[in-house]
Coordinates of C-alpha atoms in Angstrom, one line a residue:
X1 CA -24.8 4.8 -46.1
X2 CA -28.6 4.9 -45.7
X3 CA -30.2 6.7 -42.8
X4 CA -30.4 4.4 -39.8
X5 CA -33.8 2.7 -39.2
X6 CA -35.6 3.8 -36.0
X7 CA -36.0 0.6 -34.0
X8 CA -38.9 2.1 -32.0
X9 CA -41.0 3.2 -35.0
X10 CA -40.1 0.9 -37.9
X11 CA -42.7 -1.6 -39.2
X12 CA -42.2 -5.3 -39.6
X13 CA -41.3 -5.1 -43.3
X14 CA -38.6 -2.4 -42.7
X15 CA -37.0 -4.4 -39.8
X16 CA -37.0 -7.5 -42.0
X17 CA -34.9 -5.6 -44.6
X18 CA -31.9 -5.9 -42.2
X19 CA -30.3 -9.3 -42.8
X20 CA -29.9 -10.3 -39.2
X21 CA -33.5 -9.3 -38.4
X22 CA -35.0 -10.9 -41.5
X23 CA -37.9 -13.1 -40.5
X24 CA -38.0 -11.6 -37.0
X25 CA -39.6 -8.3 -37.8
X26 CA -43.0 -9.4 -36.3
X27 CA -41.3 -10.6 -33.1
X28 CA -39.3 -7.4 -32.8
X29 CA -42.4 -5.2 -33.2
X30 CA -44.3 -7.4 -30.7
X31 CA -41.5 -7.2 -28.2
X32 CA -41.4 -3.4 -28.6
X33 CA -45.1 -3.0 -28.1
X34 CA -45.2 -5.3 -25.0
X35 CA -42.4 -3.4 -23.3
X36 CA -43.0 0.2 -24.4
X37 CA -40.1 0.4 -26.8
X38 CA -36.4 -0.2 -26.8
X39 CA -34.0 1.9 -24.7
X40 CA -30.8 0.2 -25.9
X41 CA -30.0 -1.6 -29.1
X42 CA -28.6 -4.5 -27.1
X43 CA -32.1 -5.4 -26.1
X44 CA -32.5 -7.0 -29.5
X45 CA -30.8 -10.0 -27.9
X46 CA -34.0 -10.4 -25.8
X47 CA -36.2 -10.8 -28.8
X48 CA -37.2 -14.4 -29.3
X49 CA -35.0 -15.9 -32.1
X50 CA -32.4 -13.1 -32.1
X51 CA -30.3 -14.0 -29.1
X52 CA -26.6 -13.8 -30.2
X53 CA -27.5 -13.2 -33.9
X54 CA -27.5 -9.4 -34.1
X55 CA -24.1 -8.1 -35.1
X56 CA -22.6 -4.7 -34.4
X57 CA -22.9 -4.0 -38.2
X58 CA -26.6 -4.6 -38.0
X59 CA -26.9 -2.4 -34.9
X60 CA -25.1 0.3 -36.9
X61 CA -28.1 0.3 -39.3
X62 CA -30.4 1.1 -36.4
X63 CA -31.2 4.0 -34.1
X64 CA -33.5 4.6 -31.1

């Protein structure tokens, strides 16, 4: 398995490489910048367009 992607430092393109986040990298980065970062992977559900779409397998590819 590849090294988990850091949700608080990854760029838009890297985030888009995760299937469930594809096309939402820009919104994820914007959310992170507006709120000073993520403190929990479940906060991805608060990103516009991602509510209920991010699976546990996608979260397993991420770290904080």
